[in-house]
PDB file of C-alpha atoms in Angstrom:
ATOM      1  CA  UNK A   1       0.000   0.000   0.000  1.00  0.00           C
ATOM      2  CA  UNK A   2       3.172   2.682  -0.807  1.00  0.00           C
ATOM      3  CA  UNK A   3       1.703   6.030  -1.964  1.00  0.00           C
ATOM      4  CA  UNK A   4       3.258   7.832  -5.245  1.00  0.00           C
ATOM      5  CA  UNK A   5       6.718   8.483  -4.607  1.00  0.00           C
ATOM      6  CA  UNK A   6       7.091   6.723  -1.070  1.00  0.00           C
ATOM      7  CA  UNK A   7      10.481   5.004  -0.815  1.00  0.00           C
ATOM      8  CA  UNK A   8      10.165   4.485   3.143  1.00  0.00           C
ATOM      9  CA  UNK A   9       7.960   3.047   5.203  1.00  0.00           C
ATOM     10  CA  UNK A  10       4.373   4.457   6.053  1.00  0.00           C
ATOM     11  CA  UNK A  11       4.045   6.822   8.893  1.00  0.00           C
ATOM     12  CA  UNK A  12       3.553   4.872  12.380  1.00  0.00           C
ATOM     13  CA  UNK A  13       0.486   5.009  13.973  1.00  0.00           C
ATOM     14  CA  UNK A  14       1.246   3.207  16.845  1.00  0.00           C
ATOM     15  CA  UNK A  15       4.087   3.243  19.111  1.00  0.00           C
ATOM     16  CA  UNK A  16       5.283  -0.742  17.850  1.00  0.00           C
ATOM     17  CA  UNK A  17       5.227   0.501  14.550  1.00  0.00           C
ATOM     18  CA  UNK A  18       7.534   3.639  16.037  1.00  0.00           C
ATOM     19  CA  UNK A  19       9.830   0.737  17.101  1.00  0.00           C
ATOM     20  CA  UNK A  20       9.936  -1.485  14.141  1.00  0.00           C
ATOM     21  CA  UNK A  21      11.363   1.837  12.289  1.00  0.00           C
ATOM     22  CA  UNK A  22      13.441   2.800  14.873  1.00  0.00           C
ATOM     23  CA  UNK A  23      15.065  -1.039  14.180  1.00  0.00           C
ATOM     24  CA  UNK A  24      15.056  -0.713  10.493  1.00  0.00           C
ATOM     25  CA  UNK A  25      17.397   2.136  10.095  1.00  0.00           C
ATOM     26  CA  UNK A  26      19.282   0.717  12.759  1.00  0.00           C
ATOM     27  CA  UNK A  27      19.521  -2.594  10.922  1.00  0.00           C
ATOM     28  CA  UNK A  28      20.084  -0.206   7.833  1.00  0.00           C
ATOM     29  CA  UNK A  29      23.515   1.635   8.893  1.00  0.00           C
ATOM     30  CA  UNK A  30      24.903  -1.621   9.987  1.00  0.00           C
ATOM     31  CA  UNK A  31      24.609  -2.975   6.492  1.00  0.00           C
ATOM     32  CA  UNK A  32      25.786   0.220   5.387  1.00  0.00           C
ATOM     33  CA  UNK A  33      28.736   0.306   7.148  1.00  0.00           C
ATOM     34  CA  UNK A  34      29.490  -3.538   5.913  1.00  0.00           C
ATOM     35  CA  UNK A  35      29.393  -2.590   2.501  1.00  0.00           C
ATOM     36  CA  UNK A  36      31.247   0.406   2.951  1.00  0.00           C
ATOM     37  CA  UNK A  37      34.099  -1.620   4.550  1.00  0.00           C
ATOM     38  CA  UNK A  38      33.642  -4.502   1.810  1.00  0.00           C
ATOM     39  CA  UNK A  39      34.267  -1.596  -1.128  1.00  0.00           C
ATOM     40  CA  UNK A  40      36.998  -0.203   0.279  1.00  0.00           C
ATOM     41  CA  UNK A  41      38.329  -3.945   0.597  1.00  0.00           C
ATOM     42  CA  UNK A  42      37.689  -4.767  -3.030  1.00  0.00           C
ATOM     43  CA  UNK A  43      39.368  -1.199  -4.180  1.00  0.00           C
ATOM     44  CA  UNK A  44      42.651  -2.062  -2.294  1.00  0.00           C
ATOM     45  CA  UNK A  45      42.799  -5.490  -3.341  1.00  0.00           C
ATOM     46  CA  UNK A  46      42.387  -4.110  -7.224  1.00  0.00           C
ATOM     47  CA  UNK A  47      44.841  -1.379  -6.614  1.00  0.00           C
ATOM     48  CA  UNK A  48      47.786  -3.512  -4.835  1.00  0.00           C
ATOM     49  CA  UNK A  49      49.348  -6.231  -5.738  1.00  0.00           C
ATOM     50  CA  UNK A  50      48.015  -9.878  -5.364  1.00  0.00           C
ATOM     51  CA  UNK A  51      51.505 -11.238  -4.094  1.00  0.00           C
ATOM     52  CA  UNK A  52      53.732 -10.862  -1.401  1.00  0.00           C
ATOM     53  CA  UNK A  53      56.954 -13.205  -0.230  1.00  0.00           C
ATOM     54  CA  UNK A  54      56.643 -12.123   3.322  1.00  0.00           C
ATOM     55  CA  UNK A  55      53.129 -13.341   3.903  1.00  0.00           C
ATOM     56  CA  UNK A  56      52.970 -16.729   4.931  1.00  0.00           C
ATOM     57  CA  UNK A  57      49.555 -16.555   7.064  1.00  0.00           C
ATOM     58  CA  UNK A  58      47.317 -14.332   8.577  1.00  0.00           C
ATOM     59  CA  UNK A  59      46.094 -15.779  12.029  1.00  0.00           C
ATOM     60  CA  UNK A  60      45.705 -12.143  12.698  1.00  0.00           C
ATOM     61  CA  UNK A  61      43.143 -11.081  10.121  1.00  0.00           C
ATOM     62  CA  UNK A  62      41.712 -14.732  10.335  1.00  0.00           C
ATOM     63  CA  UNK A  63      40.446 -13.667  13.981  1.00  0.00           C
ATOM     64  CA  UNK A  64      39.428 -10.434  12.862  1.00  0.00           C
ATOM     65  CA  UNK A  65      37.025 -11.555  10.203  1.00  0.00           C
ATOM     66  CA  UNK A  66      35.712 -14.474  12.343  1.00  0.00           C
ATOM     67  CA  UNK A  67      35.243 -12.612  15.504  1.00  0.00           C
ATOM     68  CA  UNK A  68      33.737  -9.387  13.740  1.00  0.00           C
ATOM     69  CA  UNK A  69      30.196 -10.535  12.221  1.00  0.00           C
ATOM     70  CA  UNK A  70      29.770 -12.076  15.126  1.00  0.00           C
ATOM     71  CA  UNK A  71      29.659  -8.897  17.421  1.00  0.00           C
ATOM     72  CA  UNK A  72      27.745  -7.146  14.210  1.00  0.00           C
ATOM     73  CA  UNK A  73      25.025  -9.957  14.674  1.00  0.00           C
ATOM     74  CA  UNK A  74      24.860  -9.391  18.526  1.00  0.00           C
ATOM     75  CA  UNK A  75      23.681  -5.581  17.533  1.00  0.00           C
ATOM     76  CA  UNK A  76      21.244  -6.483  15.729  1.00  0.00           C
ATOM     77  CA  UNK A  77      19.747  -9.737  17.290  1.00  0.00           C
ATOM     78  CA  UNK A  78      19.324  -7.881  20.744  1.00  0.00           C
ATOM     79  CA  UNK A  79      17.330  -5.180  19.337  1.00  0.00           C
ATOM     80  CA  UNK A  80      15.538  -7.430  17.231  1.00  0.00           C
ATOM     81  CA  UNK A  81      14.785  -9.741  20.515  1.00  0.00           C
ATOM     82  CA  UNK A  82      13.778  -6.880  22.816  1.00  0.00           C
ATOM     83  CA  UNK A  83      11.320  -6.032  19.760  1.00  0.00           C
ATOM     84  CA  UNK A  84       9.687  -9.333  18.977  1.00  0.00           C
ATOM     85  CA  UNK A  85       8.301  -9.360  22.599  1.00  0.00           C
ATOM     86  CA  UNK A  86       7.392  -6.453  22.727  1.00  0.00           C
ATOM     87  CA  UNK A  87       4.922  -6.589  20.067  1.00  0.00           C
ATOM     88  CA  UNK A  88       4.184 -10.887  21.558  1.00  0.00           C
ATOM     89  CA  UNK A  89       3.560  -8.734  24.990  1.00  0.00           C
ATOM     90  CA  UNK A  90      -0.247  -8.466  26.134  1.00  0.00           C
ATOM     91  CA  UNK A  91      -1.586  -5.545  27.707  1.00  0.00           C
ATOM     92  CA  UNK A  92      -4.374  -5.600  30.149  1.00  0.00           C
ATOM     93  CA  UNK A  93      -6.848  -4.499  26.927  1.00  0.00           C
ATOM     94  CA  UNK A  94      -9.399  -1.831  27.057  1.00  0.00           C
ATOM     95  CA  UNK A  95     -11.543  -3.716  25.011  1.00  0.00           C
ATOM     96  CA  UNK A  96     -11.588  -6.686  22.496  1.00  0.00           C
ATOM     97  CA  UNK A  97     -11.998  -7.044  18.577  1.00  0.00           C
ATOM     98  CA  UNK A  98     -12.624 -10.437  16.948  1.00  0.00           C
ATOM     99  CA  UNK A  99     -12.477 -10.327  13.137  1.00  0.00           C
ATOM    100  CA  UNK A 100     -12.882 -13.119  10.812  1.00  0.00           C
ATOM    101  CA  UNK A 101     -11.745 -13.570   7.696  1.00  0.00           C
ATOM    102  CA  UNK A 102     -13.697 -15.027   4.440  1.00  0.00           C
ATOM    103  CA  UNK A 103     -13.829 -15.535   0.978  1.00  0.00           C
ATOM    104  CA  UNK A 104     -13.358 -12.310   0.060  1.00  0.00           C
ATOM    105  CA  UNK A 105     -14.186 -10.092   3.120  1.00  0.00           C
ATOM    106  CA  UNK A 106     -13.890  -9.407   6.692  1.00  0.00           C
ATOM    107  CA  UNK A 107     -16.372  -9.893   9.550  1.00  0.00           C
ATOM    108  CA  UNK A 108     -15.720  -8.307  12.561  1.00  0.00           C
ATOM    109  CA  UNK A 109     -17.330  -8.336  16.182  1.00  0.00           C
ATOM    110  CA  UNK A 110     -16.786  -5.945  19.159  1.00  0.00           C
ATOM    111  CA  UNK A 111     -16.945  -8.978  22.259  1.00  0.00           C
ATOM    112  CA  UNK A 112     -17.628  -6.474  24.648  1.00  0.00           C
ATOM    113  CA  UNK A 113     -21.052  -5.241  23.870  1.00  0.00           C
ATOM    114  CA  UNK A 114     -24.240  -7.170  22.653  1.00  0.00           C
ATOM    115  CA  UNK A 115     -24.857  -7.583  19.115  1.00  0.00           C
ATOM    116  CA  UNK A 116     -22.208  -5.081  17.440  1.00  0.00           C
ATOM    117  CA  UNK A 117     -20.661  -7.237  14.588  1.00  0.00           C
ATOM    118  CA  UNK A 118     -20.715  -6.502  11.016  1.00  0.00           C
ATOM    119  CA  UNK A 119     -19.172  -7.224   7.934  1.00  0.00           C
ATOM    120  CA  UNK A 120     -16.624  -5.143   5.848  1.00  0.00           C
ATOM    121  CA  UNK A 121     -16.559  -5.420   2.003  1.00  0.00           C
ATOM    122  CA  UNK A 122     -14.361  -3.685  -0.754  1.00  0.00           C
ATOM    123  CA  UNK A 123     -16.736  -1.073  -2.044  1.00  0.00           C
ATOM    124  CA  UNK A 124     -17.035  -1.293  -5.606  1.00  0.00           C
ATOM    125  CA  UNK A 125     -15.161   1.205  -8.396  1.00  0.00           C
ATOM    126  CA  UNK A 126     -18.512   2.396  -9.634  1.00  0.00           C
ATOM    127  CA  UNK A 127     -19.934   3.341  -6.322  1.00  0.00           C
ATOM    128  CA  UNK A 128     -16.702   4.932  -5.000  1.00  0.00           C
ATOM    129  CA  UNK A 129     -16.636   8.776  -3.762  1.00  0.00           C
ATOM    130  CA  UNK A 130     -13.862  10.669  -5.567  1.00  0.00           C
ATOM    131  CA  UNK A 131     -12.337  11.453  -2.350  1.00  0.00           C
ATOM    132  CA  UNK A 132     -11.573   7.611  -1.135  1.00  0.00           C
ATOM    133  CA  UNK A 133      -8.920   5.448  -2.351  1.00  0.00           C
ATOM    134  CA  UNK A 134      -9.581   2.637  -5.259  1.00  0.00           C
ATOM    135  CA  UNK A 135      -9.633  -0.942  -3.817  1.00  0.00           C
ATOM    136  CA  UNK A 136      -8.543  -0.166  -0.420  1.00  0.00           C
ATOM    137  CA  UNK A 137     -12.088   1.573   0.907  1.00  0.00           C
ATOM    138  CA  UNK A 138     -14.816  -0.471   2.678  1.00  0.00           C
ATOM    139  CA  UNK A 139     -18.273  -0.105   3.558  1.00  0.00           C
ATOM    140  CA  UNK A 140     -18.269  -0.644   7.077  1.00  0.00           C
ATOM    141  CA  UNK A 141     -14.721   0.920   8.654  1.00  0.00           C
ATOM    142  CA  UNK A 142     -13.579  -0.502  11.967  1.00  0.00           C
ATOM    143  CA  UNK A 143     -14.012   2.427  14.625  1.00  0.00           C
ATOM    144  CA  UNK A 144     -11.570   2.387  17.461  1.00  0.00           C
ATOM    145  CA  UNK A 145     -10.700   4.872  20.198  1.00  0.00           C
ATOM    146  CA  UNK A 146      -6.902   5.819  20.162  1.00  0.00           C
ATOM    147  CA  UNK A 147      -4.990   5.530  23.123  1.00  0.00           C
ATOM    148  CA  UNK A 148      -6.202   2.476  24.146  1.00  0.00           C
ATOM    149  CA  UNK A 149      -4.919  -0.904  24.604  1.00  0.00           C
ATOM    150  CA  UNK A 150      -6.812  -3.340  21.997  1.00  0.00           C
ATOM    151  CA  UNK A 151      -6.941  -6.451  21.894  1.00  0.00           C
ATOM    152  CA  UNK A 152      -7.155  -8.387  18.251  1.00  0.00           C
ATOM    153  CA  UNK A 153      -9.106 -11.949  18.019  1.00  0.00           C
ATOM    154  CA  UNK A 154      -8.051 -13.455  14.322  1.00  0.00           C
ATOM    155  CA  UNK A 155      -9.449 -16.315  12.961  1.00  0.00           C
ATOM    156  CA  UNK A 156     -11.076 -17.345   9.852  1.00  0.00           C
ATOM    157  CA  UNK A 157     -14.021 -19.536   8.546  1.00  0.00           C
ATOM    158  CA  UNK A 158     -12.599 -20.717   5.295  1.00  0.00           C
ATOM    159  CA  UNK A 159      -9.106 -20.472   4.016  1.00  0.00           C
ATOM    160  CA  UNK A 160      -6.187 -19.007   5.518  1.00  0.00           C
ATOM    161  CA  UNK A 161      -5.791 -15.297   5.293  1.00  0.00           C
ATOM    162  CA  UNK A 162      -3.826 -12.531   6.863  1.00  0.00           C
ATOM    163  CA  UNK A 163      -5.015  -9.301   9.017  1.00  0.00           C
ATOM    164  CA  UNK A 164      -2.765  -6.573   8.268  1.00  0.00           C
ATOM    165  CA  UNK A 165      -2.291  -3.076   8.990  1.00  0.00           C
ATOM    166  CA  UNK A 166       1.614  -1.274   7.390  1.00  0.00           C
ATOM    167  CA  UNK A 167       0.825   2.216  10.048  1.00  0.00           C
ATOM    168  CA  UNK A 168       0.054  -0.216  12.922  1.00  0.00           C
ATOM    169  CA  UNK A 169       2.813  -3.099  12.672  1.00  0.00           C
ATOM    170  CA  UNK A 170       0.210  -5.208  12.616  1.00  0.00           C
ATOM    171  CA  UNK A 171       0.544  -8.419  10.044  1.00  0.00           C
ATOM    172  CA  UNK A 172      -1.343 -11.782  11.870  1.00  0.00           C
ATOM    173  CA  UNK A 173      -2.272 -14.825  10.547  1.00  0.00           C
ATOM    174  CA  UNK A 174      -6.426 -15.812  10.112  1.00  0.00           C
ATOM    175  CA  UNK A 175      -6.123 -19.586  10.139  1.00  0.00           C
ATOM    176  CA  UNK A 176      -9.190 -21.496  10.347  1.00  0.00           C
ATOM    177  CA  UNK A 177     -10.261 -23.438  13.359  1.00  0.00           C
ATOM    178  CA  UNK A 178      -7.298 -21.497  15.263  1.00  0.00           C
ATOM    179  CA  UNK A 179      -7.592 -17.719  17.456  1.00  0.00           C
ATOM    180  CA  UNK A 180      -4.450 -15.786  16.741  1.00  0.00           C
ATOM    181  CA  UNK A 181      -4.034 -12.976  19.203  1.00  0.00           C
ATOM    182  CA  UNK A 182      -2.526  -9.148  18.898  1.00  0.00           C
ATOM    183  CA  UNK A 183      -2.448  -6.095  21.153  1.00  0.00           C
ATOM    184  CA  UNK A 184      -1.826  -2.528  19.374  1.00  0.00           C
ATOM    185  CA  UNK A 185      -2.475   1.059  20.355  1.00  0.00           C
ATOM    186  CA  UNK A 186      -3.404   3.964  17.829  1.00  0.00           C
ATOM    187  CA  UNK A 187      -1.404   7.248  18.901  1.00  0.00           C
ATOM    188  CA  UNK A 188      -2.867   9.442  16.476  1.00  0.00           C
ATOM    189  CA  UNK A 189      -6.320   9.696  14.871  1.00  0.00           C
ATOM    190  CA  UNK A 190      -7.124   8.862  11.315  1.00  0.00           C
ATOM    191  CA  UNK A 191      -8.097   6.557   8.889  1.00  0.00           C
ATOM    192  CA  UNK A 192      -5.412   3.722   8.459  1.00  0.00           C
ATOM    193  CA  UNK A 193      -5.296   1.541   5.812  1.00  0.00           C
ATOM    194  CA  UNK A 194      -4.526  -2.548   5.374  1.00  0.00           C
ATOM    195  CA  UNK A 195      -4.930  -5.792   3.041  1.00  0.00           C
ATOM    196  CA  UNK A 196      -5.166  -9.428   3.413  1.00  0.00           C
ATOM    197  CA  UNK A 197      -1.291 -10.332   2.833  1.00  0.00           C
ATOM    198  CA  UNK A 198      -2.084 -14.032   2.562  1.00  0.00           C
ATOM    199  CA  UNK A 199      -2.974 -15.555  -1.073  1.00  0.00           C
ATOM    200  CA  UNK A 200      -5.848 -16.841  -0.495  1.00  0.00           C
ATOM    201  CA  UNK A 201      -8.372 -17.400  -3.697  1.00  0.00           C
ATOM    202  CA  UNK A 202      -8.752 -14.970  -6.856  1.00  0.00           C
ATOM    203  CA  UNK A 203      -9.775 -12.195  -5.235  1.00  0.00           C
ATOM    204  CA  UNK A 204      -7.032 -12.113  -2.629  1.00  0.00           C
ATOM    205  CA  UNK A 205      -5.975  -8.612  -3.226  1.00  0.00           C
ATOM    206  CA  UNK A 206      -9.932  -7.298  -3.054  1.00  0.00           C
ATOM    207  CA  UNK A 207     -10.190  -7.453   0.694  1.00  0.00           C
ATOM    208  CA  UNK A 208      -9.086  -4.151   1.964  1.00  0.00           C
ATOM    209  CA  UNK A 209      -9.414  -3.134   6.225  1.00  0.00           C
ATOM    210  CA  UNK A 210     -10.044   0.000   7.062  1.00  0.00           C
ATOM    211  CA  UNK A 211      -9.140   1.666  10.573  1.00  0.00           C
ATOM    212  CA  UNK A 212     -11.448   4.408  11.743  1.00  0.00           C
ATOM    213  CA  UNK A 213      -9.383   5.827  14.655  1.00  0.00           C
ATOM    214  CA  UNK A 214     -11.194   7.847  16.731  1.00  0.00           C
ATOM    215  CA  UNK A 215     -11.758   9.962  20.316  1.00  0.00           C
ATOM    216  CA  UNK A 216     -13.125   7.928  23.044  1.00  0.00           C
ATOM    217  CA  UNK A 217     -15.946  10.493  23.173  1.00  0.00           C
ATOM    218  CA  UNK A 218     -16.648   9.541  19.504  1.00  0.00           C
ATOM    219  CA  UNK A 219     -16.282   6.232  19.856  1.00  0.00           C
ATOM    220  CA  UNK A 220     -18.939   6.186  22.669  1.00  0.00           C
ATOM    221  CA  UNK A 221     -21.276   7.845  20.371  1.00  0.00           C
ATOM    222  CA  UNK A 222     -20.709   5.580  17.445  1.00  0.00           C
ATOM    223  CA  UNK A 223     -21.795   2.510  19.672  1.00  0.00           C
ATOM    224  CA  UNK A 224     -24.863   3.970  20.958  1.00  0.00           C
ATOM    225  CA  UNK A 225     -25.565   4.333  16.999  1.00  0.00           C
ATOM    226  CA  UNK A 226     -24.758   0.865  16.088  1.00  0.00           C
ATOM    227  CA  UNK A 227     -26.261  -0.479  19.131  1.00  0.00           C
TER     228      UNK A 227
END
């Protein structure tokens, strides 16, 4: 879901997705750094010569280039630890979504109040305002209050799919017959944007999600609507 002329990663929504960039450029100047030390390598190497009669080994440089990726994959793999459980970690949730995935939409259903479920379809080209974005509106948007601990339900009633939300870090698994759980928090209020990322039929790429974030105060007032 990149937007004309976006090279980077959406803008986070959430403070996870805050993290997961925070790791990517960190992940990113390491491997910059590696390839700037692997160019300068190749340049000597074609610039000198390839022959020397006092060399006989290098136990020195041996160590060196054994003992060196190793520390460079202790940077990353602690970060990259710390962050994997934080986004596995479960907040004491403010309230609970289940959504279930089908052939080729999404049904969701708020557990904690009676008889607020619904289902979200792609709307269609032809019925499409000017101002919404082709294939990646819905009819019914998800409405959430930001700044609240949520927890996610996933599941599905027919093939495997995938929830998934870029400005969220959120990206879990709908398997049937199985409840895959998430926790995220919306920081900022918006519309936020997703797709199923799993392939699962022909019409994979025509079940959009859409993210209503919202104040608490409006999100009251919205369930006394739907109720």
């Amino acid at each position: 879901m990149a937007t004309w002329l976006n090279l980077t990663l959406q803008d986070s929504a959430s403070p996870v997705m805050e993290q997961l960039i925070f790791f990517h450029d960190h992940a990113l100047m390491i491997m910059l750094m590696i390839i700037t030390a692997v160019f300068y390598t190749m340049i000597m190497i074609i610039q000198n010569k390839q022959t020397s009669r006092f060399i006989l080994e290098g136990q020195m440089i041996e160590t060196l280039w054994t003992i060196a990726p190793a520390i460079i994959l202790v940077f990353i793999a602690i970060p990259s630890l710390r962050l994997l459980y934080l986004m596995d970690e479960i907040h004491n949730p403010a309230m609970t979504l289940k959504t279930i995935g089908h052939q080729w939409y999404w049904s969701y259903e708020y557990s904690d109040f009676t008889k607020l479920e619904f289902d979200s379809y792609m709307v269609q080209q032809d019925d499409q305002p000017i101002y919404s974005f082709r294939l990646l509106d819905t009819d019914n948007r998800v409405v959430l209050p930001m700044n609240s601990p949520i927890r996610m339900i996933v599941t599905a009633a027919d093939v495997l799919h995938s929830w998934t939300v870029p400005s969220l870090g959120v990206k879990t698994d709908a398997t049937p017959g199985r409840l895959n759980q998430i926790s995220f928090s919306i920081n900022r209020p918006g519309l936020l944007y997703g797709q199923c990322s799993e392939i699962c039929g022909a019409n994979h790429s025509f079940m959009p999600i859409v993210i209503e974030s919202v104040s608490t105060n409006q999100f009251i007032n919205w369930v006394s609507k739907m109720s």
